[in-house]
Each structure stands twice: as C-alpha cells, then as structure tokens.
XYZ file of C-alpha atoms in Angstrom:
277
model
C 107.568 95.191 126.867
C 104.978 97.868 126.096
C 107.751 99.986 124.569
C 109.075 97.096 122.496
C 105.672 95.774 121.328
C 102.737 98.080 122.199
C 99.707 95.953 123.020
C 97.426 98.129 120.868
C 99.117 96.528 117.844
C 97.787 93.072 118.759
C 94.988 91.456 116.775
C 91.498 91.942 118.240
C 91.076 88.190 118.796
C 94.312 87.934 120.763
C 94.907 87.745 124.516
C 98.016 89.746 125.362
C 99.620 91.598 128.240
C 100.037 90.565 131.872
C 98.436 87.116 131.889
C 99.368 86.225 135.462
C 100.210 88.701 138.224
C 101.794 86.853 141.129
C 100.457 87.843 144.564
C 103.990 88.679 145.698
C 107.415 89.204 144.122
C 109.673 86.183 144.404
C 112.456 87.031 146.864
C 116.091 87.034 145.769
C 115.138 86.445 142.154
C 116.451 88.540 139.275
C 115.924 86.595 136.030
C 113.501 87.366 133.210
C 112.920 84.143 131.249
C 111.959 84.320 127.556
C 110.093 81.418 125.957
C 107.763 80.620 123.078
C 105.389 78.514 125.185
C 104.776 78.067 128.900
C 105.303 74.308 128.993
C 105.828 72.270 132.189
C 109.504 71.959 131.266
C 109.867 75.738 131.005
C 108.058 76.241 134.320
C 110.397 73.736 135.955
C 113.329 75.675 134.511
C 111.915 78.881 136.010
C 111.300 77.302 139.414
C 114.823 75.874 139.633
C 116.442 79.213 138.782
C 116.021 82.695 140.326
C 113.319 83.637 137.806
C 110.896 86.399 138.776
C 109.183 87.084 135.453
C 108.378 85.028 132.356
C 107.735 86.488 128.908
C 105.984 83.778 126.893
C 105.256 84.596 123.264
C 102.087 82.491 123.091
C 99.338 83.285 125.624
C 98.932 80.444 128.155
C 95.344 81.617 128.654
C 93.538 82.145 125.379
C 89.916 81.208 125.995
C 87.956 81.946 129.189
C 88.568 79.459 132.007
C 85.759 78.052 134.125
C 88.204 76.798 136.731
C 91.892 76.586 137.694
C 92.960 73.138 138.842
C 96.155 71.147 139.211
C 94.706 68.340 137.073
C 95.173 70.387 133.871
C 98.910 70.734 133.071
C 98.761 74.288 131.714
C 96.630 75.488 134.618
C 98.968 73.715 137.026
C 101.881 75.587 135.443
C 100.173 78.928 136.064
C 99.296 77.997 139.645
C 102.874 76.938 140.332
C 104.169 80.240 138.960
C 101.728 82.243 141.073
C 102.628 80.284 144.205
C 106.335 80.911 143.576
C 105.920 84.649 142.971
C 106.554 84.503 139.211
C 104.433 86.708 136.944
C 103.734 85.878 133.276
C 103.409 88.254 130.322
C 102.651 87.604 126.634
C 103.075 89.945 123.618
C 102.005 87.469 120.870
C 100.600 89.196 117.736
C 101.789 92.638 118.900
C 105.334 91.301 118.606
C 104.543 89.867 115.155
C 103.438 93.193 113.705
C 105.662 95.781 115.371
C 108.613 97.237 113.474
C 111.710 95.059 114.073
C 109.444 92.351 115.469
C 109.090 88.720 114.415
C 107.814 89.298 110.876
C 110.650 91.736 110.163
C 113.076 89.174 111.589
C 111.659 86.578 109.176
C 112.230 89.016 106.307
C 115.964 88.813 107.002
C 115.847 85.025 106.607
C 115.212 85.217 102.853
C 118.513 86.997 102.263
C 120.997 84.366 103.387
C 123.966 84.581 105.769
C 125.878 87.144 103.700
C 122.737 89.238 103.005
C 123.653 89.016 99.326
C 120.031 89.249 98.188
C 118.673 92.803 97.983
C 115.045 93.213 99.018
C 112.375 95.620 100.158
C 109.282 94.918 102.268
C 105.723 96.199 102.600
C 102.753 95.101 104.683
C 100.206 92.395 103.863
C 97.401 94.118 105.751
C 96.897 97.175 107.922
C 99.808 99.579 108.381
C 100.017 101.193 111.799
C 100.680 104.947 112.220
C 103.967 106.480 113.366
C 106.071 103.769 111.730
C 105.094 101.187 114.365
C 104.685 98.382 111.831
C 101.793 96.491 110.279
C 100.220 93.115 109.574
C 102.376 90.544 107.789
C 105.088 91.356 105.274
C 105.579 91.089 101.501
C 109.224 90.990 100.465
C 110.109 92.030 96.926
C 113.460 90.757 95.666
C 115.411 93.052 93.369
C 116.672 89.962 91.546
C 114.461 86.819 91.304
C 115.810 83.545 92.700
C 114.786 79.918 92.235
C 112.260 78.536 94.688
C 114.627 75.706 95.586
C 117.367 78.184 96.500
C 114.954 80.213 98.609
C 113.745 77.115 100.486
C 117.348 76.062 101.158
C 118.250 79.542 102.379
C 115.286 79.667 104.767
C 116.017 76.161 106.060
C 119.652 77.102 106.690
C 118.868 80.477 108.246
C 116.310 78.988 110.638
C 118.720 76.122 111.418
C 116.203 73.432 110.473
C 116.685 69.927 109.149
C 113.820 70.273 106.684
C 111.082 72.560 105.413
C 107.918 71.586 103.532
C 107.373 73.072 100.077
C 104.183 73.050 97.987
C 104.790 73.732 94.283
C 102.186 75.562 92.248
C 103.799 74.774 88.873
C 105.445 71.752 87.209
C 108.822 73.543 87.234
C 108.872 72.986 90.986
C 112.154 74.092 92.581
C 113.247 75.934 89.410
C 110.289 78.331 89.608
C 111.581 81.888 89.819
C 110.492 83.879 92.866
C 110.264 87.674 93.056
C 107.772 88.257 95.878
C 107.395 86.488 99.230
C 104.389 86.768 101.548
C 105.492 86.321 105.174
C 103.579 85.617 108.372
C 104.927 84.087 111.572
C 103.195 81.054 113.061
C 99.984 80.038 111.313
C 99.723 82.283 108.269
C 96.931 80.778 106.209
C 94.200 83.223 107.144
C 96.449 86.224 106.552
C 98.265 85.114 103.400
C 95.549 83.417 101.333
C 94.709 85.682 98.400
C 97.810 87.845 98.836
C 99.606 88.634 95.578
C 102.979 86.929 96.124
C 104.896 84.174 94.344
C 105.358 82.163 97.530
C 103.879 82.121 101.016
C 106.460 81.678 103.798
C 104.957 80.783 107.183
C 105.046 78.206 109.941
C 101.956 76.181 109.170
C 98.799 76.028 107.050
C 95.907 73.596 107.053
C 95.702 70.988 104.294
C 92.954 72.898 102.524
C 94.804 76.215 102.807
C 97.828 74.637 101.119
C 95.662 73.253 98.313
C 93.914 76.601 97.853
C 97.287 78.338 97.644
C 98.625 75.943 95.021
C 95.453 76.048 92.940
C 95.566 79.846 92.864
C 99.168 79.794 91.620
C 101.004 80.412 94.897
C 103.893 78.288 96.145
C 104.187 77.578 99.866
C 107.123 77.115 102.261
C 106.180 75.765 105.706
C 108.723 75.536 108.518
C 106.703 74.396 111.536
C 104.676 76.829 113.663
C 107.129 77.795 116.402
C 110.168 77.395 114.140
C 109.166 80.761 112.665
C 109.039 82.327 116.146
C 111.546 80.776 118.571
C 114.654 82.072 116.806
C 113.510 85.628 117.468
C 113.940 85.286 121.237
C 117.656 86.277 121.211
C 116.628 89.451 119.335
C 114.005 90.146 121.998
C 116.585 89.528 124.714
C 118.840 92.153 123.138
C 115.966 94.676 122.883
C 115.021 94.233 126.543
C 118.642 94.529 127.654
C 119.066 97.730 125.661
C 115.910 99.187 127.247
C 117.202 98.304 130.715
C 120.566 99.932 129.985
C 118.902 103.116 128.733
C 116.539 103.307 131.700
C 119.362 102.752 134.192
C 121.593 105.353 132.482
C 118.851 108.000 132.299
C 116.140 106.945 134.757
C 112.647 108.395 134.562
C 111.910 106.686 137.877
C 114.972 106.150 140.133
C 113.276 103.408 142.168
C 112.258 101.516 139.026
C 115.735 101.941 137.556
C 117.242 100.406 140.693
C 115.054 97.315 140.263
C 115.866 97.040 136.563
C 119.594 97.331 137.228
C 119.753 93.894 138.783
C 117.703 92.023 136.172
C 119.220 89.337 133.948
C 117.397 88.415 130.736
C 117.778 84.804 129.569
C 116.338 82.667 126.776
C 114.847 79.370 127.907
C 116.905 76.262 127.238
C 113.853 74.009 127.745
C 111.585 75.634 125.172
C 111.659 73.525 122.013
C 109.696 72.482 118.951
C 107.224 69.796 120.090
C 107.482 67.530 117.018
C 110.397 65.239 116.134
C 111.479 63.917 112.728
C 111.615 60.101 112.805
C-alpha cells in the first residue's frame, strides 16, 4: 500500500496507515478485503471468510479514543478484528492525491463510456514532486459540453440513479462547461474559490453550495462515498499487479512466499448508507 499510495501524500489532518495491528496473524487466512468503511456488516463479512487484512479507505479511528468498549459499534468492530487476527489499514487522502488514485479515476468519469471527450487535468492545490500527484484536480475540456450532458455522463459512469445539481445561471442544464473542479468525498473546503465552471464532488454543506452558486460556480454532488467506492476495483488491480511483480522478482523471498497466496477481494457488504425513497 505504501508503494501504491505513499502516506506522506496524506493531508496533515488525516489519520492514515496501519490503524489496527492484530496481536497475531489469523491462521489459514489468505484474503485481503477492500472496503470504503469498516461497518459491522463488512466486519461480519471478514469474520465469515478467510480474511487476514482489511484495507478500509476511511479511517475507523480519526479522533483520539479515551476507551475501547464493545458498547460502541465501531470500537466493537475493531476489537472483533483484533481478536480474530485481522489487521486494518487505511490510505484515505493519500489515495485521493496520488497519481492514478481516486481523483484521477474521477477525471475519467467526465469523458463517458467511449472516452469521446478529450480533456487534460491539472491540480487544484499542491503538486507533489517526482510525479506522485497532487491535491484535487481541474479538468479542462477541449470542447465545451452542456452541464446537463455532463451531469448525465457522471451519473451513468458512477452507476447512480441520481445526482444533485446546483445551477449558477438561469440557463441551468444548457450552461456550457469547459472546466471541472474535482475532489473525492467532501470537496467544499478544497474547491471553494477554485476557478472552474463546475465543482464535481461527493458532498458539500448547504452554505458551501450557496457560496458556490453565488460566486458563479455550478455544482454536481453524487453522495460522499459514491465518489470513492467505485475505485476499489482499480485498487484491487493495483495490489494484484504489485503482488505479481514481487512474486516474479522477489526482493525478500520469505515475503514473496507470503504474498503468493494472497487473494484480494472487494467487499460485497460495503454500500452507500442512504436510500432513495
């Protein structure tokens, strides 16, 4: 995971890395489970399968804990993992910013299934050295498209039933879009004030949406984890490729032998918490 998303790329406020180190390695277990959140359902999935390691995008521990008890569901989930010999790791904002990470994946969602829309991307904030990536993305389309078409494309590409759109001008869906500010998850703090025709993110607060509209920026909101969960199959592929390379040309034969038997799977119990009724 450090090779895929170096932890030094994470935001200073973030809590990333090995969140839970189990006191022993679960015997006869070979699965690495990928999830967006460490929910009780995901933990149950891990416990009922030969899972030895969980990569959860969001950190299950974010603020300091004064205690660990079974009465708090999230803490109970961590205790159950530790007791079963399952360790937990989170990359969070490091995976957002790294090259070919979540924000770059979101960039591909503005182009449609046939990639018929030509585009280039630059960073919203800091650019990291050595081509490792940067904060946020701004996509520039070589040919402008209507806001309505862009919203439909994003909804289709993310396989959603709906997206929420805030229009900055009376033309609404016919507004022409040339630049798109992108941030996975909750993008208000990063995107506000960025020079882009539309902000594409998971969620913003009510006042962030109003501020965007009043400053002439349209907004497309998809739901927080809907801008993150779809990346997990990409992450699965990256981890599998790393394992194959390490097994083929091992730097540590003992480590390569352990990696050889690992199976990487995407959780089937990790899902968006809100329903449309």
